[in-house]
Amino acid sequence: MILINLLPHREIARKRRKEQFNVGLGLSVLAGVLLAVLVFVWFQAQISDQQDKNQLLKTEITRFDAQIKDIASLEAEIAALLARQQAVENLQADRNMPVHLLTELVQQLPDGVYINSLQQNGQNVVLLGVAQSNERVSELLRNLSNNSPWFASPELVEIVAGTANLTPRDARRVANFQIKVKLVRPTDAPKNPASQPPAQKSSMPASDAVVR
């Protein structure tokens, strides 16, 4: 017996393939949407985590800024305390400077040199005196430069020829001089002057000064 299929099988197969395609397309779209949602959620989580980290960093930076300000304030207070301590130490050291000045000056004066007056301004001292000759003034400068730890940087300002009347009939030529010298604080003076190198010599030796 011969069976003949009179149903439109080609149209049915085409319709079935179309339905399968539509189902596959829908599933692909659904999978794409789900994937996009997952990616969006992941990015949002990353952004939120980074924002939390940024907020934590801002909080720590603010805390460190406050600590830095405290440290700067402490450093300023320490510097002020050190400055006051140094000022007190200088005052204590300066109390004995006139004693050292007079004692050393007497020891370093050569014979034939006399000091008429001296002026002290801080550590700077101006000596006004008279000497029997220019060589005596040179010797005084050498003594102040090399032989005393309490004097530094002696400088001959001027030397002027003059006369000294010993008696109404006896007048002698003398050298009137002005010398600037720096007085060294006791805290800065070397403990063993013999072991120290010679101080800087006078920038104007008496032998080179102009006698007026």
Short mmCIF file of C-alpha atoms in Angstrom, two decimals:
data_model
loop_
_atom_site.label_atom_id
_atom_site.label_comp_id
_atom_site.label_asym_id
_atom_site.label_seq_id
_atom_site.Cartn_x
_atom_site.Cartn_y
_atom_site.Cartn_z
CA MET A 1 0.00 0.00 0.00
CA ILE A 2 1.48 3.41 -0.99
CA LEU A 3 1.18 6.31 1.52
CA ILE A 4 1.26 9.85 0.17
CA ASN A 5 1.88 12.78 2.54
CA LEU A 6 -0.19 15.62 1.38
CA LEU A 7 0.68 17.94 4.33
CA PRO A 8 2.84 21.06 3.60
CA HIS A 9 5.94 19.65 5.35
CA ARG A 10 8.30 22.24 3.87
CA GLU A 11 6.29 25.12 5.33
CA ILE A 12 6.09 23.35 8.69
CA ALA A 13 9.87 22.77 8.74
CA ARG A 14 10.50 26.40 7.78
CA LYS A 15 8.16 27.58 10.51
CA ARG A 16 9.88 25.32 13.02
CA ARG A 17 13.32 26.68 12.07
CA LYS A 18 12.00 30.24 12.34
CA GLU A 19 10.64 29.56 15.80
CA GLN A 20 13.95 28.02 16.86
CA PHE A 21 15.80 31.07 15.52
CA ASN A 22 13.51 33.42 17.40
CA VAL A 23 13.98 31.43 20.59
CA GLY A 24 17.77 31.45 20.13
CA LEU A 25 17.73 35.19 19.37
CA GLY A 26 15.68 35.86 22.51
CA LEU A 27 18.00 33.77 24.61
CA SER A 28 21.02 35.64 23.16
CA VAL A 29 19.41 38.99 23.92
CA LEU A 30 18.58 37.83 27.44
CA ALA A 31 22.13 36.57 27.95
CA GLY A 32 23.50 39.89 26.66
CA VAL A 33 21.28 41.86 29.00
CA LEU A 34 22.29 39.68 31.95
CA LEU A 35 25.95 40.08 31.03
CA ALA A 36 25.54 43.87 30.74
CA VAL A 37 23.80 43.96 34.12
CA LEU A 38 26.59 41.92 35.69
CA VAL A 39 29.27 44.17 34.18
CA PHE A 40 27.41 47.27 35.37
CA VAL A 41 27.06 45.87 38.87
CA TRP A 42 30.76 44.94 38.93
CA PHE A 43 31.80 48.44 37.80
CA GLN A 44 29.51 50.01 40.36
CA ALA A 45 31.06 47.86 43.05
CA GLN A 46 34.55 48.87 41.93
CA ILE A 47 33.58 52.55 41.86
CA SER A 48 32.03 52.32 45.31
CA ASP A 49 35.12 50.55 46.67
CA GLN A 50 37.41 53.19 45.15
CA GLN A 51 35.26 55.96 46.58
CA ASP A 52 35.53 54.35 50.01
CA LYS A 53 39.31 54.20 49.61
CA ASN A 54 39.41 57.84 48.50
CA GLN A 55 37.36 58.87 51.50
CA LEU A 56 39.69 56.93 53.78
CA LEU A 57 42.70 58.62 52.17
CA LYS A 58 41.09 62.05 52.62
CA THR A 59 40.46 61.28 56.28
CA GLU A 60 44.06 60.13 56.81
CA ILE A 61 45.43 63.16 54.92
CA THR A 62 43.37 65.47 57.12
CA ARG A 63 44.69 63.70 60.21
CA PHE A 64 48.28 63.91 58.97
CA ASP A 65 47.87 67.60 58.11
CA ALA A 66 46.79 68.23 61.69
CA GLN A 67 49.82 66.28 62.96
CA ILE A 68 52.14 68.21 60.63
CA LYS A 69 50.77 71.49 61.99
CA ASP A 70 51.36 70.24 65.53
CA ILE A 71 54.92 69.21 64.62
CA ALA A 72 55.59 72.61 63.01
CA SER A 73 54.26 74.31 66.13
CA LEU A 74 56.49 72.13 68.32
CA GLU A 75 59.51 72.88 66.14
CA ALA A 76 58.82 76.62 66.43
CA GLU A 77 58.54 76.30 70.21
CA ILE A 78 61.77 74.29 70.36
CA ALA A 79 63.56 76.89 68.22
CA ALA A 80 62.28 79.67 70.49
CA LEU A 81 63.40 77.77 73.59
CA LEU A 82 66.84 77.16 72.07
CA ALA A 83 67.13 80.84 71.16
CA ARG A 84 66.22 81.86 74.71
CA GLN A 85 68.67 79.31 76.11
CA GLN A 86 71.43 80.65 73.85
CA ALA A 87 70.60 84.20 74.91
CA VAL A 88 70.82 83.22 78.58
CA GLU A 89 74.12 81.43 77.99
CA ASN A 90 75.49 84.46 76.15
CA LEU A 91 74.42 86.75 78.99
CA GLN A 92 76.08 84.49 81.53
CA ALA A 93 79.22 84.35 79.41
CA ASP A 94 79.23 88.10 78.82
CA ARG A 95 79.21 88.88 82.54
CA ASN A 96 82.93 88.07 82.79
CA MET A 97 83.93 89.64 79.47
CA PRO A 98 84.99 93.01 81.01
CA VAL A 99 87.21 91.12 83.46
CA HIS A 100 88.85 89.15 80.64
CA LEU A 101 89.13 92.34 78.58
CA LEU A 102 91.01 94.30 81.25
CA THR A 103 93.12 91.35 82.40
CA GLU A 104 94.22 90.38 78.90
CA LEU A 105 94.74 93.96 77.83
CA VAL A 106 97.14 94.56 80.71
CA GLN A 107 99.05 91.37 79.87
CA GLN A 108 99.30 92.14 76.14
CA LEU A 109 100.35 95.79 76.37
CA PRO A 110 104.02 96.20 75.41
CA ASP A 111 106.27 98.59 77.27
CA GLY A 112 105.86 102.12 76.02
CA VAL A 113 102.17 101.71 75.06
CA TYR A 114 99.42 103.38 77.07
CA ILE A 115 95.66 103.12 76.69
CA ASN A 116 93.83 106.43 77.19
CA SER A 117 90.29 105.07 76.72
CA LEU A 118 88.38 102.07 75.47
CA GLN A 119 84.81 101.63 74.28
CA GLN A 120 82.99 98.32 74.19
CA ASN A 121 79.91 97.75 72.06
CA GLY A 122 78.85 94.13 72.38
CA GLN A 123 81.91 92.13 71.37
CA ASN A 124 83.57 95.00 69.54
CA VAL A 125 86.14 97.07 71.41
CA VAL A 126 87.78 100.32 70.30
CA LEU A 127 91.12 101.17 71.92
CA LEU A 128 92.49 104.72 71.94
CA GLY A 129 96.03 105.14 73.16
CA VAL A 130 99.49 106.48 72.70
CA ALA A 131 102.77 104.67 72.00
CA GLN A 132 106.38 105.69 71.97
CA SER A 133 106.75 104.54 68.34
CA ASN A 134 105.01 102.80 65.47
CA GLU A 135 106.91 99.63 66.30
CA ARG A 136 105.23 99.52 69.71
CA VAL A 137 101.84 99.69 68.03
CA SER A 138 102.86 96.85 65.70
CA GLU A 139 103.91 94.79 68.69
CA LEU A 140 100.55 95.42 70.37
CA LEU A 141 98.75 94.25 67.22
CA ARG A 142 100.85 91.09 67.11
CA ASN A 143 100.11 90.38 70.76
CA LEU A 144 96.39 90.82 70.25
CA SER A 145 96.50 88.58 67.17
CA ASN A 146 98.66 85.72 68.39
CA ASN A 147 99.04 85.69 72.16
CA SER A 148 95.52 85.95 73.53
CA PRO A 149 92.51 83.65 73.12
CA TRP A 150 90.19 86.47 74.17
CA PHE A 151 90.92 88.84 71.27
CA ALA A 152 90.32 88.30 67.55
CA SER A 153 90.69 90.25 64.32
CA PRO A 154 92.56 93.33 65.57
CA GLU A 155 92.52 96.19 63.08
CA LEU A 156 94.50 99.40 63.13
CA VAL A 157 92.11 102.20 62.27
CA GLU A 158 94.61 105.06 62.31
CA ILE A 159 97.93 106.14 63.74
CA VAL A 160 98.76 109.82 64.05
CA ALA A 161 102.09 111.39 64.94
CA GLY A 162 102.00 113.69 67.97
CA THR A 163 104.05 115.07 70.79
CA ALA A 164 103.99 114.45 74.52
CA ASN A 165 105.25 117.11 76.91
CA LEU A 166 107.04 115.34 79.73
CA THR A 167 108.29 118.61 81.20
CA PRO A 168 107.99 122.22 80.04
CA ARG A 169 111.32 121.78 78.24
CA ASP A 170 111.07 118.10 77.29
CA ALA A 171 108.70 117.16 74.44
CA ARG A 172 108.87 113.77 72.72
CA ARG A 173 107.33 112.45 69.55
CA VAL A 174 104.67 109.77 70.10
CA ALA A 175 102.15 107.83 68.00
CA ASN A 176 98.48 108.25 68.81
CA PHE A 177 96.56 105.19 67.61
CA GLN A 178 93.08 103.76 67.34
CA ILE A 179 92.60 100.00 67.20
CA LYS A 180 89.46 97.92 66.76
CA VAL A 181 89.43 94.39 68.14
CA LYS A 182 86.79 91.72 68.69
CA LEU A 183 86.35 90.27 72.16
CA VAL A 184 85.81 86.51 72.17
CA ARG A 185 83.15 85.07 74.49
CA PRO A 186 84.40 82.63 77.16
CA THR A 187 82.32 79.85 75.58
CA ASP A 188 84.07 80.43 72.24
CA ALA A 189 87.59 80.88 73.57
CA PRO A 190 89.95 77.89 73.04
CA LYS A 191 90.70 75.92 76.18
CA ASN A 192 94.35 75.48 75.23
CA PRO A 193 95.56 78.56 73.35
CA ALA A 194 99.00 77.08 72.78
CA SER A 195 97.50 74.27 70.68
CA GLN A 196 95.41 76.62 68.54
CA PRO A 197 96.62 78.12 65.24
CA PRO A 198 97.42 81.85 65.33
CA ALA A 199 94.46 84.16 64.87
CA GLN A 200 94.03 86.29 61.78
CA LYS A 201 96.53 89.09 61.73
CA SER A 202 95.64 92.74 61.51
CA SER A 203 94.50 93.87 58.10
CA MET A 204 96.56 97.11 58.50
CA PRO A 205 99.96 96.67 60.18
CA ALA A 206 101.28 99.70 61.95
CA SER A 207 104.34 99.73 59.73
CA ASP A 208 102.09 100.31 56.68
CA ALA A 209 99.91 102.97 58.30
CA VAL A 210 100.19 106.57 57.20
CA VAL A 211 101.54 108.87 59.86
CA ARG A 212 99.80 112.22 59.76
#
